[in-house]
Amino acid sequence: MVSSFCWGCLTRLRPASRAILPPSLTTTRVAAFHSSQVQYAMPAKKKASLDGPPKYRQAKSAKMKKKKPVDRPRPPPVGERKTLRKRIVLSNPNALEVEGMPDLTGETMVDARLRGTVLGLPLPMLDQLRAVQAFKPKQGWSIFRRPGTVMRRETVELGRLFDQISSDGEDKGKVVKRIVTGVRGSGKSVHLLQAMTMAFGKKWVVFTVPEPQDLVIAHTGYAPLSDEVQNLYVQNEATAAMLSRTVTANSEVLGGLKVSREHPALRKAAKAGMSLVELANLGINDPAIAWPVFEALWAELTATSAAPGYEKAFNPRPPILATVDGLAHWMRNTEYRSAEFEPVHAHDLVFVQHFLSLLKPGAKQPTLSNGGMVLYSTSASNNPTIYSFEVALKQIAARQAGVSPSSPEFPQADPYSKADKRVLDAFDSPKSTLAKEGSLELQTLGGLTRDEARGLMEYFARSGLLRENINDEWVGEKWSLAGGGVVGELEKLGRRLRVIA
């Protein structure tokens, strides 16, 4: 049926405005950033898909470009990097030789007139100092013709103590116990080196622990002390290494001393007439018995008389110097584990326990029966932050100043800080009842005085490292820049070569 809506009626309709028409019918689509229209653009190609069938002999997986082989150098042998890192160079042939430089001897170490001058270390003694690892790699020995050390006020006082203990006066056999602290670069390790040099010059026996950190980071073997005692641990390799250092450095003194008593723990290995060098070699050759050998050697050196039947070959024992550089590493848990997989405290190691026991006063006789010195130091460059140890040092300083432990001014640990009581008890050293045994002291090293700093800078100039007119004004400037005469900072300023045009 034909609609009544004819063509004529359709032509009479009003044309619609462009606003109500769809946009696709009114505007022409234009591509962005292009002048041609969209309908004239080439159709986009479909991306190749891995899902489709692969072409003839075409891999479906992603293609990987083969890298060209790179010639890599052969790695250094085992232990060579550690050797280079710890290498000690004590002479520089390019440096000028300082004429008239005196050595650090028994006479010069107590001469107050030499304060502020640099004294050379005796050349025959360098092998002994190397044996006990007295030198550190970053102390700057390699910039001078020969190693030397500046005589500061603390060095003169230390030399007088060595002279008094070694003399035949009333202070013979005296025991001095100190813990040396100070800021970084203040010369704590060099202070220990000066003490070792004086001890070797006085024919003392020197025991050293140059790196206490090596005993607590699980880099050496350990085992229970015995089947009966499970909470104490022995480190045989570390003990054998200490015996080796001691024998190498003190062979002349130990070779003239004989065994003066029986040692049942060694099963008759220590015979009468055997020298102490031969006794120590038993533990060096067989680390399994290193700790009993060390106990026997220590008993021999602290003996005041011979046992019955050993009087013939007995000679008086010399004083002992014991040094530890970096004491804070022994004030926390180690990396070792017990049988129950609990961390082992450093004070449970018999090696550490022995050296910490030297800080305590003796009961019936001094800790070092024949006199000597216990000189321990902290480290500011490699020092763990241990709150209990910091409180213990403050307590030592308070006792030294005369503050009673019962006084409210006596420093105490914060009750909420969980302080380690074992650390506090290790330094709880009251005044000894024995006349020749001193109490534990705290010595803080600061900077050099201006006169001592000038003597050190003059030594740099005489060695060819400085080309400056060294006067009071110039020394005062460098002394201030070095934080009040800190030796390490003065060395950094002095080793900069300046050429005057």
XYZ file of C-alpha atoms in Angstrom:
501
model
C 0.000 0.000 0.000
C 1.440 3.322 -1.017
C 1.953 5.832 1.764
C 0.036 9.045 1.613
C 3.248 10.840 2.567
C 4.200 11.932 -0.952
C 7.306 13.451 -2.301
C 5.743 16.875 -2.459
C 5.082 16.898 1.245
C 8.636 15.831 1.895
C 9.970 18.792 -0.036
C 7.896 21.199 2.034
C 9.652 20.208 5.307
C 11.951 22.796 6.886
C 15.637 21.871 6.653
C 17.205 20.948 10.024
C 19.952 23.109 11.411
C 23.558 21.799 11.466
C 23.637 21.972 15.243
C 21.227 19.062 15.690
C 22.881 16.793 13.131
C 25.383 14.125 14.294
C 29.014 15.244 14.323
C 29.990 12.527 11.864
C 27.769 14.082 9.271
C 28.717 17.694 9.773
C 32.525 17.757 10.342
C 35.376 16.262 8.479
C 37.739 14.140 10.613
C 41.358 15.217 10.308
C 44.346 13.321 11.697
C 46.377 15.113 14.331
C 49.601 16.777 13.172
C 48.770 15.975 9.545
C 47.184 17.886 6.678
C 45.515 14.959 4.904
C 42.194 13.525 5.853
C 41.758 10.296 7.778
C 40.069 8.415 4.979
C 43.128 8.876 2.754
C 45.611 7.465 5.355
C 47.092 4.032 4.863
C 45.507 1.361 7.058
C 47.607 0.308 10.083
C 49.403 -2.981 9.781
C 48.635 -5.683 12.257
C 51.409 -6.553 14.711
C 53.023 -9.885 14.289
C 51.810 -12.283 16.921
C 53.660 -15.304 18.238
C 50.370 -17.135 18.512
C 50.037 -17.583 14.805
C 51.690 -20.345 12.848
C 55.441 -19.756 12.310
C 56.840 -19.406 8.866
C 58.976 -21.991 7.205
C 62.082 -22.674 9.346
C 61.354 -19.714 11.560
C 61.732 -20.015 15.337
C 58.735 -19.105 17.384
C 60.696 -17.904 20.428
C 62.448 -14.543 20.763
C 65.822 -14.279 19.121
C 68.827 -13.651 21.420
C 71.927 -12.042 20.077
C 75.079 -13.864 20.995
C 77.554 -11.761 22.936
C 81.104 -11.683 21.839
C 83.466 -13.416 24.256
C 85.298 -10.953 26.505
C 88.836 -11.686 27.600
C 88.736 -11.328 31.370
C 91.949 -11.159 33.358
C 92.750 -14.013 35.647
C 91.771 -13.276 39.285
C 94.620 -12.819 41.761
C 95.689 -15.798 43.874
C 94.020 -16.465 47.189
C 95.258 -14.092 49.864
C 97.019 -11.643 47.524
C 94.407 -8.900 47.926
C 94.558 -9.147 51.706
C 98.347 -9.036 51.552
C 98.287 -5.860 49.465
C 95.670 -4.305 51.731
C 97.755 -4.966 54.842
C 101.160 -4.305 53.338
C 103.409 -2.138 55.484
C 106.042 0.044 53.791
C 108.439 1.640 56.288
C 110.884 3.406 53.982
C 110.690 5.834 51.087
C 114.007 6.231 49.243
C 112.739 9.407 47.551
C 112.366 11.227 50.876
C 115.231 13.256 52.268
C 117.246 11.747 55.086
C 116.968 13.752 58.295
C 120.482 14.198 59.627
C 121.118 14.046 63.333
C 117.833 12.303 64.088
C 118.135 10.517 67.488
C 116.644 7.106 68.192
C 114.022 6.235 70.784
C 116.159 4.524 73.430
C 116.141 4.100 77.180
C 117.925 7.449 77.635
C 115.977 9.564 75.163
C 112.516 8.344 76.171
C 112.782 10.064 79.581
C 114.473 13.256 78.375
C 111.953 16.083 78.679
C 114.186 18.350 76.585
C 113.333 16.247 73.509
C 109.639 16.931 73.844
C 108.289 18.106 70.501
C 111.028 16.444 68.442
C 110.700 13.365 66.253
C 112.741 10.342 67.317
C 113.486 7.497 64.970
C 112.613 3.916 65.783
C 115.762 1.782 66.202
C 116.422 -0.081 62.975
C 117.315 -3.426 64.653
C 113.951 -3.291 66.418
C 111.806 -2.966 63.288
C 111.607 -6.738 62.809
C 110.305 -7.137 66.357
C 107.704 -4.433 65.843
C 106.645 -6.029 62.578
C 106.303 -9.390 64.313
C 103.816 -8.031 66.862
C 101.992 -6.086 64.106
C 102.599 -2.741 65.763
C 102.387 -0.827 62.470
C 99.098 -0.019 60.751
C 98.729 0.319 56.962
C 97.247 3.851 57.056
C 99.694 5.521 59.434
C 101.814 7.167 56.736
C 105.132 5.423 57.339
C 105.801 5.199 53.596
C 106.325 8.950 53.090
C 109.511 9.219 55.169
C 113.007 7.910 54.814
C 112.733 5.903 58.043
C 109.959 5.493 60.632
C 109.876 8.008 63.452
C 107.507 9.178 66.160
C 106.978 12.526 67.842
C 107.772 12.901 71.549
C 104.673 14.343 73.175
C 103.912 14.877 76.837
C 102.212 11.482 77.159
C 105.233 9.777 75.592
C 107.631 11.254 78.158
C 105.339 10.174 81.006
C 105.123 6.669 79.518
C 108.907 6.462 79.260
C 109.305 7.405 82.908
C 106.894 4.642 83.921
C 108.929 2.070 82.004
C 112.105 3.375 83.589
C 110.656 3.193 87.111
C 109.302 -0.338 86.720
C 112.596 -1.600 85.263
C 114.825 0.135 87.846
C 115.885 -1.205 91.225
C 114.037 1.494 93.173
C 110.873 1.322 95.182
C 108.714 1.187 92.045
C 110.360 -1.992 90.772
C 107.699 -4.560 89.953
C 104.910 -1.980 89.785
C 101.830 -2.813 87.686
C 100.169 -0.070 85.593
C 96.758 -0.595 83.986
C 95.366 1.895 81.484
C 92.730 2.220 78.805
C 93.646 4.789 76.152
C 90.829 6.683 74.440
C 90.619 9.705 72.165
C 89.215 11.074 68.944
C 90.086 9.666 65.575
C 93.653 10.432 64.564
C 94.794 11.375 68.073
C 97.575 8.761 68.032
C 96.244 5.884 70.147
C 97.769 3.114 68.019
C 101.069 5.012 67.771
C 101.011 5.396 71.558
C 100.867 1.601 71.836
C 103.709 1.359 69.319
C 105.812 3.683 71.460
C 105.087 1.478 74.481
C 106.189 -1.636 72.569
C 109.390 0.092 71.471
C 110.204 1.034 75.057
C 109.373 -2.481 76.274
C 111.664 -4.094 73.716
C 114.409 -1.660 74.660
C 114.040 -2.623 78.339
C 114.011 -6.382 77.522
C 110.409 -6.920 78.528
C 108.150 -9.648 77.151
C 105.435 -8.229 74.880
C 102.042 -9.862 74.254
C 99.851 -8.123 71.679
C 96.367 -8.487 70.204
C 96.560 -6.161 67.168
C 93.095 -6.948 65.759
C 90.540 -7.965 68.418
C 87.804 -7.938 65.788
C 89.260 -11.064 64.151
C 88.410 -13.079 67.268
C 84.670 -12.338 67.230
C 83.649 -12.403 63.539
C 83.810 -16.211 63.200
C 86.889 -16.195 60.966
C 88.823 -18.633 63.139
C 87.960 -22.041 64.528
C 86.520 -22.530 67.998
C 85.551 -25.433 70.218
C 84.357 -26.037 73.794
C 87.159 -25.826 76.308
C 86.442 -29.319 77.613
C 83.645 -31.837 77.915
C 82.980 -30.712 81.481
C 82.911 -26.985 80.649
C 80.557 -26.361 77.740
C 80.007 -22.628 78.157
C 83.655 -21.650 77.522
C 85.268 -21.821 74.116
C 88.870 -21.981 72.977
C 90.322 -20.676 69.695
C 93.353 -22.787 68.985
C 94.432 -21.156 65.719
C 94.263 -17.650 67.184
C 96.220 -18.779 70.244
C 98.876 -20.406 68.081
C 99.182 -17.189 66.047
C 99.707 -15.165 69.222
C 102.365 -17.628 70.404
C 104.099 -17.266 67.046
C 104.116 -13.455 67.318
C 105.406 -13.627 70.880
C 108.230 -16.042 70.097
C 109.349 -14.144 66.992
C 109.468 -10.799 68.798
C 110.829 -11.995 72.173
C 113.091 -14.854 71.119
C 116.177 -13.314 72.747
C 114.505 -12.946 76.155
C 112.547 -16.211 76.101
C 115.583 -18.163 74.915
C 117.410 -17.359 78.162
C 114.581 -18.561 80.445
C 113.998 -22.199 81.400
C 110.968 -24.168 82.544
C 110.650 -23.854 86.329
C 107.705 -26.107 87.198
C 105.599 -29.019 86.031
C 102.644 -28.590 83.704
C 100.294 -31.590 83.937
C 98.079 -30.344 81.090
C 100.909 -30.867 78.604
C 101.391 -34.560 79.514
C 105.102 -34.314 80.245
C 105.799 -32.475 76.976
C 107.334 -29.630 78.991
C 110.546 -31.100 80.339
C 113.038 -29.692 82.795
C 115.753 -27.649 81.134
C 113.544 -26.712 78.177
C 113.661 -23.053 77.214
C 110.497 -21.016 76.991
C 111.005 -20.706 73.232
C 110.848 -24.478 72.918
C 107.817 -24.520 75.198
C 105.971 -22.009 73.004
C 106.915 -23.909 69.848
C 104.900 -26.865 71.141
C 101.709 -24.857 70.711
C 102.824 -23.350 67.410
C 103.537 -26.743 65.857
C 100.408 -28.353 67.303
C 97.507 -25.869 67.586
C 95.400 -28.511 69.383
C 97.439 -27.860 72.545
C 98.022 -24.151 71.904
C 95.894 -23.004 74.833
C 97.523 -25.277 77.471
C 100.909 -24.151 76.140
C 99.911 -20.494 76.481
C 98.745 -21.080 80.056
C 102.051 -22.784 80.831
C 104.026 -19.937 79.235
C 102.067 -17.323 81.186
C 102.588 -19.260 84.434
C 106.318 -19.380 83.766
C 106.582 -15.647 83.064
C 104.588 -14.681 86.166
C 106.495 -17.037 88.478
C 108.552 -15.437 91.247
C 110.407 -18.595 92.292
C 111.070 -22.084 91.004
C 109.239 -25.220 92.063
C 111.137 -27.818 94.121
C 113.664 -29.567 91.926
C 113.850 -26.743 89.347
C 115.941 -24.229 91.300
C 119.113 -24.798 89.307
C 118.026 -23.292 85.998
C 115.713 -20.583 87.341
C 116.320 -16.986 86.280
C 114.301 -13.936 87.352
C 111.416 -13.204 85.016
C 111.201 -9.856 83.210
C 108.151 -7.543 83.305
C 105.316 -8.060 80.826
C 103.589 -5.614 78.481
C 100.113 -6.629 77.265
C 98.432 -4.489 74.594
C 95.039 -4.685 72.878
C 94.107 -2.252 70.096
C 90.322 -1.988 69.624
C 88.820 -3.113 72.904
C 85.168 -2.383 72.059
C 84.853 -5.445 69.801
C 85.039 -7.670 72.877
C 81.986 -6.100 74.523
C 79.189 -7.785 72.573
C 77.976 -11.099 71.218
C 80.186 -12.769 68.656
C 79.253 -14.413 65.384
C 79.879 -17.825 66.921
C 77.004 -20.092 67.936
C 76.644 -22.578 70.753
C 75.298 -26.119 70.435
C 71.801 -24.695 71.015
C 72.436 -22.143 68.237
C 72.566 -19.306 70.724
C 75.066 -16.458 70.138
C 78.289 -16.810 72.092
C 79.293 -13.760 74.107
C 82.863 -12.538 73.649
C 83.521 -12.992 77.367
C 82.897 -16.729 76.953
C 86.050 -17.040 74.835
C 88.953 -18.016 77.090
C 91.338 -15.945 74.967
C 89.289 -12.795 75.600
C 88.571 -13.768 79.174
C 92.276 -13.998 79.994
C 93.164 -10.511 78.763
C 90.115 -8.936 80.412
C 91.035 -10.593 83.709
C 94.262 -8.572 83.729
C 92.186 -5.459 84.436
C 91.024 -6.886 87.751
C 93.204 -6.488 90.871
C 95.062 -9.528 92.148
C 94.032 -11.267 95.358
C 97.271 -12.245 97.122
C 99.784 -11.030 94.557
C 99.648 -8.592 91.635
C 98.224 -9.681 88.316
C 101.716 -9.370 86.850
C 103.887 -10.714 89.660
C 107.118 -9.366 88.202
C 105.663 -6.021 87.241
C 104.578 -4.693 83.924
C 101.914 -2.751 82.118
C 98.450 -3.487 80.755
C 97.771 -0.972 77.984
C 94.509 -1.303 76.075
C 93.061 1.209 73.626
C 89.836 1.932 71.833
C 89.431 2.642 68.135
C 87.595 5.616 66.684
C 87.718 4.521 63.037
C 86.467 0.946 63.541
C 84.485 1.065 66.746
C 81.044 -0.481 67.340
C 78.638 1.631 69.361
C 78.047 -0.246 72.620
C 76.158 1.592 75.338
C 77.393 -0.635 78.173
C 81.018 -0.025 77.233
C 80.494 3.740 77.142
C 78.983 3.656 80.645
C 81.859 1.494 81.873
C 84.416 4.035 80.636
C 82.540 6.837 82.392
C 82.581 4.822 85.602
C 86.352 4.308 85.319
C 86.831 8.058 84.894
C 84.588 8.717 87.906
C 86.563 6.321 90.125
C 89.769 7.917 88.926
C 88.401 11.337 89.902
C 87.576 10.079 93.402
C 83.794 9.706 93.045
C 82.454 6.914 95.224
C 80.275 4.263 93.547
C 77.630 4.920 96.186
C 77.511 8.624 95.365
C 74.545 9.960 93.350
C 77.067 11.603 90.990
C 78.502 8.224 90.024
C 77.379 7.418 86.426
C 74.913 4.561 86.199
C 73.365 2.780 83.249
C 69.844 3.692 82.239
C 67.539 1.016 83.709
C 65.540 0.931 80.479
C 68.564 0.571 78.183
C 69.123 -3.169 78.840
C 72.797 -2.628 79.583
C 75.043 -5.677 79.515
C 75.936 -6.405 83.127
C 78.877 -8.582 82.090
C 80.521 -5.602 80.422
C 79.998 -3.407 83.455
C 81.389 -6.097 85.776
C 84.468 -6.542 83.585
C 85.557 -2.943 84.319
C 84.364 -2.860 87.907
C 87.919 -2.729 89.181
C 88.200 -1.345 92.711
C 91.454 -0.096 94.136
C 93.866 -2.925 94.796
C 94.995 -3.709 98.335
C 98.497 -4.440 97.055
C 100.946 -1.558 97.141
C 102.594 -2.234 93.778
C 99.430 -2.760 91.777
C 97.723 0.374 90.575
C 94.035 0.737 89.878
C 92.558 0.853 86.408
C 92.975 4.296 84.803
C 91.494 6.037 81.793
C 93.842 8.103 79.633
C 92.370 10.367 76.964
C 94.716 11.507 74.212
C 94.043 14.924 72.762
C 95.941 17.057 70.283
C 99.549 18.176 70.323
C 100.557 21.477 71.819
C 101.715 24.255 69.501
C 105.378 23.558 70.262
C 104.931 19.842 69.590
C 103.056 20.608 66.368
C 105.867 22.899 65.247
C 108.435 20.149 65.839
C 106.344 17.750 63.776
C 105.971 20.243 60.916
C 109.698 20.937 60.937
C 110.284 17.207 60.561
C 108.007 17.210 57.498
C 110.012 20.098 56.054
C 113.349 18.398 56.715
C 112.031 15.272 54.989
C 111.254 17.256 51.832
C 107.462 17.194 52.104
C 106.992 20.871 52.983
C 108.450 23.941 51.309
C 107.014 26.551 53.597
C 108.410 29.128 55.956
C 107.483 27.505 59.258
C 106.854 30.239 61.821
C 104.519 30.697 64.761
C 101.762 32.223 62.640
C 101.831 29.408 60.087
C 101.949 26.713 62.792
C 99.053 28.344 64.640
C 96.965 28.279 61.486
C 97.648 24.593 60.825
C 97.164 23.757 64.505
C 93.685 25.302 64.376
C 92.803 23.595 61.090
C 93.852 20.262 62.636
C 91.243 20.510 65.378
C 93.610 21.632 68.096
C 96.683 19.673 67.040
C 95.218 16.244 66.195
C 98.168 14.265 64.871
C 96.266 12.582 62.062
C 94.964 15.904 60.736
C 98.391 17.519 61.013
C 99.817 14.709 58.929
C 97.233 15.314 56.211
C 98.173 18.997 56.140
C 101.908 18.351 56.246
C 102.093 15.775 53.482
C 100.644 18.131 50.851
C 103.562 19.223 48.728
C 103.547 22.943 47.932
C 106.065 24.415 45.560
C 106.903 28.111 45.839
C 107.361 29.746 42.417
